[in-house]
Every structure is written in structure tokens, then in C-alpha cells.
Amino acid sequence: WLRKAAETEDPDSMHSVGQRLLEGEGFDQDLEQGRSWLRKAAETEDPGSMFILGQRLLEGDGFDQDLEEGRAG
């Protein structure tokens, strides 16, 4: 149900699916899909998603490290 909610472009659901896919919690770990969902959530200007995306980009956690993009968000 969580993925279905994310598919309706609900920011909280997109964020949650992204995080769970990145961590392999409740879903098989899928870094590519996790990054995609987290980016979609951040693009809605959801503050929590923007923060987590920026943090992961700065740290290179599940993403290629990108200091410029991590600071921009």
C-alpha cells in the first residue's frame, strides 16, 4: 500500500518508499529506485525529503557524493 500511495505523488509516501528502498527495510534494497523516489519527494519541496537528500548527497550515502548538489537543496 505504501508504494501505491507513493505512486499518487504523496510526498510523505514517496519519501518513505525511497528511504525504505535505500535501506532495504520492508522492500528488497534497490538503490536506483530509492534514489529516484527520494528525489521525487524532494522535488515537491517536502522539507524532510530535501534535508535527507541533501545529507545523503553530502555524505555519499546511497548516492554518488555531490557536495555542490547537496548544498544547493
Short mmCIF file of N, CA and C in Angstrom, two decimals:
data_model
loop_
_atom_site.label_atom_id
_atom_site.label_comp_id
_atom_site.label_asym_id
_atom_site.label_seq_id
_atom_site.Cartn_x
_atom_site.Cartn_y
_atom_site.Cartn_z
N TRP A 1 0.81 -1.19 0.00
CA TRP A 1 0.00 0.00 0.00
C TRP A 1 0.85 1.25 0.00
N LEU A 2 2.00 1.17 0.61
CA LEU A 2 2.86 2.35 0.66
C LEU A 2 3.32 2.75 -0.73
N ARG A 3 3.70 1.78 -1.54
CA ARG A 3 4.13 2.10 -2.90
C ARG A 3 2.97 2.67 -3.71
N LYS A 4 1.75 2.15 -3.52
CA LYS A 4 0.59 2.69 -4.23
C LYS A 4 0.36 4.15 -3.83
N ALA A 5 0.53 4.46 -2.56
CA ALA A 5 0.38 5.85 -2.11
C ALA A 5 1.46 6.73 -2.73
N ALA A 6 2.68 6.21 -2.83
CA ALA A 6 3.76 6.97 -3.44
C ALA A 6 3.47 7.25 -4.91
N GLU A 7 2.85 6.30 -5.57
CA GLU A 7 2.52 6.47 -6.98
C GLU A 7 1.47 7.55 -7.21
N THR A 8 0.75 7.95 -6.15
CA THR A 8 -0.21 9.06 -6.26
C THR A 8 0.51 10.40 -6.03
N GLU A 9 1.83 10.35 -5.90
CA GLU A 9 2.69 11.51 -5.71
C GLU A 9 2.51 12.18 -4.35
N ASP A 10 2.14 11.38 -3.35
CA ASP A 10 2.08 11.86 -1.98
C ASP A 10 3.51 11.99 -1.47
N PRO A 11 3.96 13.21 -1.11
CA PRO A 11 5.37 13.41 -0.72
C PRO A 11 5.83 12.53 0.43
N ASP A 12 5.00 12.37 1.47
CA ASP A 12 5.40 11.54 2.61
C ASP A 12 5.61 10.09 2.19
N SER A 13 4.72 9.61 1.34
CA SER A 13 4.83 8.23 0.88
C SER A 13 6.03 8.04 -0.04
N MET A 14 6.28 9.01 -0.93
CA MET A 14 7.45 8.92 -1.81
C MET A 14 8.72 8.91 -0.98
N HIS A 15 8.77 9.77 0.04
CA HIS A 15 9.93 9.84 0.93
C HIS A 15 10.13 8.49 1.63
N SER A 16 9.05 7.96 2.18
CA SER A 16 9.14 6.71 2.92
C SER A 16 9.57 5.55 2.03
N VAL A 17 8.99 5.45 0.85
CA VAL A 17 9.38 4.39 -0.09
C VAL A 17 10.86 4.55 -0.46
N GLY A 18 11.28 5.76 -0.75
CA GLY A 18 12.68 6.00 -1.10
C GLY A 18 13.63 5.57 -0.01
N GLN A 19 13.34 5.99 1.22
CA GLN A 19 14.19 5.63 2.35
C GLN A 19 14.23 4.11 2.56
N ARG A 20 13.06 3.49 2.49
CA ARG A 20 12.99 2.04 2.72
C ARG A 20 13.73 1.26 1.63
N LEU A 21 13.63 1.72 0.39
CA LEU A 21 14.36 1.05 -0.69
C LEU A 21 15.86 1.23 -0.52
N LEU A 22 16.28 2.41 -0.10
CA LEU A 22 17.71 2.65 0.10
C LEU A 22 18.26 1.78 1.23
N GLU A 23 17.45 1.59 2.27
CA GLU A 23 17.90 0.83 3.44
C GLU A 23 17.56 -0.66 3.36
N GLY A 24 16.67 -1.04 2.44
CA GLY A 24 16.24 -2.43 2.37
C GLY A 24 15.30 -2.79 3.51
N GLU A 25 14.48 -1.84 3.93
CA GLU A 25 13.53 -2.06 5.03
C GLU A 25 12.13 -2.25 4.46
N GLY A 26 11.60 -3.46 4.52
CA GLY A 26 10.27 -3.73 4.02
C GLY A 26 10.23 -3.96 2.51
N PHE A 27 11.31 -3.67 1.84
CA PHE A 27 11.47 -3.88 0.40
C PHE A 27 12.86 -4.46 0.19
N ASP A 28 13.06 -5.16 -0.93
CA ASP A 28 14.43 -5.52 -1.29
C ASP A 28 15.18 -4.23 -1.56
N GLN A 29 16.42 -4.17 -1.11
CA GLN A 29 17.21 -2.95 -1.32
C GLN A 29 17.38 -2.70 -2.81
N ASP A 30 17.09 -1.47 -3.21
CA ASP A 30 17.21 -1.06 -4.61
C ASP A 30 17.64 0.40 -4.61
N LEU A 31 18.95 0.61 -4.70
CA LEU A 31 19.49 1.97 -4.59
C LEU A 31 18.97 2.89 -5.68
N GLU A 32 18.88 2.38 -6.90
CA GLU A 32 18.43 3.22 -8.01
C GLU A 32 16.98 3.69 -7.79
N GLN A 33 16.10 2.77 -7.44
CA GLN A 33 14.70 3.14 -7.20
C GLN A 33 14.58 4.01 -5.95
N GLY A 34 15.35 3.70 -4.93
CA GLY A 34 15.33 4.51 -3.71
C GLY A 34 15.73 5.94 -3.97
N ARG A 35 16.80 6.11 -4.74
CA ARG A 35 17.24 7.48 -5.09
C ARG A 35 16.16 8.20 -5.88
N SER A 36 15.53 7.49 -6.80
CA SER A 36 14.50 8.08 -7.64
C SER A 36 13.32 8.57 -6.81
N TRP A 37 12.82 7.73 -5.90
CA TRP A 37 11.69 8.12 -5.08
C TRP A 37 12.05 9.28 -4.14
N LEU A 38 13.23 9.25 -3.58
CA LEU A 38 13.62 10.32 -2.66
C LEU A 38 13.76 11.64 -3.42
N ARG A 39 14.31 11.60 -4.63
CA ARG A 39 14.40 12.81 -5.45
C ARG A 39 13.02 13.35 -5.80
N LYS A 40 12.10 12.45 -6.17
CA LYS A 40 10.73 12.88 -6.49
C LYS A 40 10.09 13.58 -5.30
N ALA A 41 10.28 13.02 -4.12
CA ALA A 41 9.72 13.63 -2.91
C ALA A 41 10.35 15.00 -2.67
N ALA A 42 11.66 15.11 -2.84
CA ALA A 42 12.34 16.39 -2.63
C ALA A 42 11.89 17.43 -3.65
N GLU A 43 11.59 17.00 -4.85
CA GLU A 43 11.15 17.93 -5.90
C GLU A 43 9.79 18.54 -5.59
N THR A 44 9.03 17.94 -4.66
CA THR A 44 7.76 18.53 -4.24
C THR A 44 8.00 19.62 -3.19
N GLU A 45 9.27 19.85 -2.87
CA GLU A 45 9.71 20.80 -1.85
C GLU A 45 9.32 20.37 -0.44
N ASP A 46 9.18 19.05 -0.26
CA ASP A 46 8.95 18.50 1.07
C ASP A 46 10.23 18.70 1.88
N PRO A 47 10.17 19.47 2.98
CA PRO A 47 11.38 19.81 3.74
C PRO A 47 12.18 18.59 4.22
N GLY A 48 11.50 17.59 4.74
CA GLY A 48 12.20 16.41 5.24
C GLY A 48 12.94 15.67 4.13
N SER A 49 12.30 15.57 2.98
CA SER A 49 12.92 14.89 1.84
C SER A 49 14.10 15.69 1.31
N MET A 50 13.94 17.00 1.27
CA MET A 50 15.04 17.85 0.81
C MET A 50 16.25 17.72 1.74
N PHE A 51 15.98 17.68 3.04
CA PHE A 51 17.05 17.54 4.02
C PHE A 51 17.78 16.21 3.87
N ILE A 52 17.00 15.11 3.81
CA ILE A 52 17.62 13.79 3.71
C ILE A 52 18.38 13.64 2.40
N LEU A 53 17.81 14.13 1.30
CA LEU A 53 18.50 14.06 0.02
C LEU A 53 19.82 14.82 0.09
N GLY A 54 19.77 16.05 0.61
CA GLY A 54 21.00 16.84 0.73
C GLY A 54 22.04 16.15 1.60
N GLN A 55 21.60 15.62 2.73
CA GLN A 55 22.51 14.93 3.64
C GLN A 55 23.15 13.72 2.97
N ARG A 56 22.34 12.93 2.27
CA ARG A 56 22.87 11.74 1.60
C ARG A 56 23.83 12.11 0.48
N LEU A 57 23.53 13.19 -0.23
CA LEU A 57 24.44 13.64 -1.29
C LEU A 57 25.76 14.13 -0.70
N LEU A 58 25.70 14.86 0.39
CA LEU A 58 26.92 15.35 1.02
C LEU A 58 27.79 14.22 1.54
N GLU A 59 27.13 13.19 2.09
CA GLU A 59 27.86 12.07 2.69
C GLU A 59 28.17 10.96 1.69
N GLY A 60 27.52 10.99 0.52
CA GLY A 60 27.69 9.89 -0.43
C GLY A 60 27.03 8.61 0.07
N ASP A 61 25.95 8.75 0.83
CA ASP A 61 25.24 7.62 1.42
C ASP A 61 24.11 7.17 0.51
N GLY A 62 24.36 6.15 -0.31
CA GLY A 62 23.37 5.66 -1.26
C GLY A 62 23.38 6.43 -2.57
N PHE A 63 24.18 7.47 -2.64
CA PHE A 63 24.31 8.33 -3.82
C PHE A 63 25.79 8.55 -4.08
N ASP A 64 26.13 8.92 -5.30
CA ASP A 64 27.49 9.41 -5.53
C ASP A 64 27.59 10.72 -4.78
N GLN A 65 28.69 10.91 -4.07
CA GLN A 65 28.85 12.15 -3.31
C GLN A 65 28.85 13.33 -4.26
N ASP A 66 28.03 14.33 -3.95
CA ASP A 66 27.93 15.53 -4.79
C ASP A 66 27.75 16.71 -3.83
N LEU A 67 28.88 17.33 -3.47
CA LEU A 67 28.85 18.42 -2.49
C LEU A 67 28.06 19.61 -3.01
N GLU A 68 28.20 19.91 -4.28
CA GLU A 68 27.51 21.06 -4.85
C GLU A 68 25.98 20.88 -4.79
N GLU A 69 25.50 19.74 -5.29
CA GLU A 69 24.06 19.50 -5.29
C GLU A 69 23.55 19.33 -3.85
N GLY A 70 24.34 18.70 -3.00
CA GLY A 70 23.92 18.51 -1.61
C GLY A 70 23.74 19.81 -0.88
N ARG A 71 24.55 20.79 -1.17
CA ARG A 71 24.43 22.10 -0.52
C ARG A 71 23.34 22.95 -1.15
N ALA A 72 23.02 22.70 -2.42
CA ALA A 72 22.04 23.51 -3.14
C ALA A 72 20.63 23.28 -2.65
N GLY A 73 20.32 22.05 -2.23
CA GLY A 73 18.96 21.72 -1.83
C GLY A 73 18.58 22.31 -0.56
#
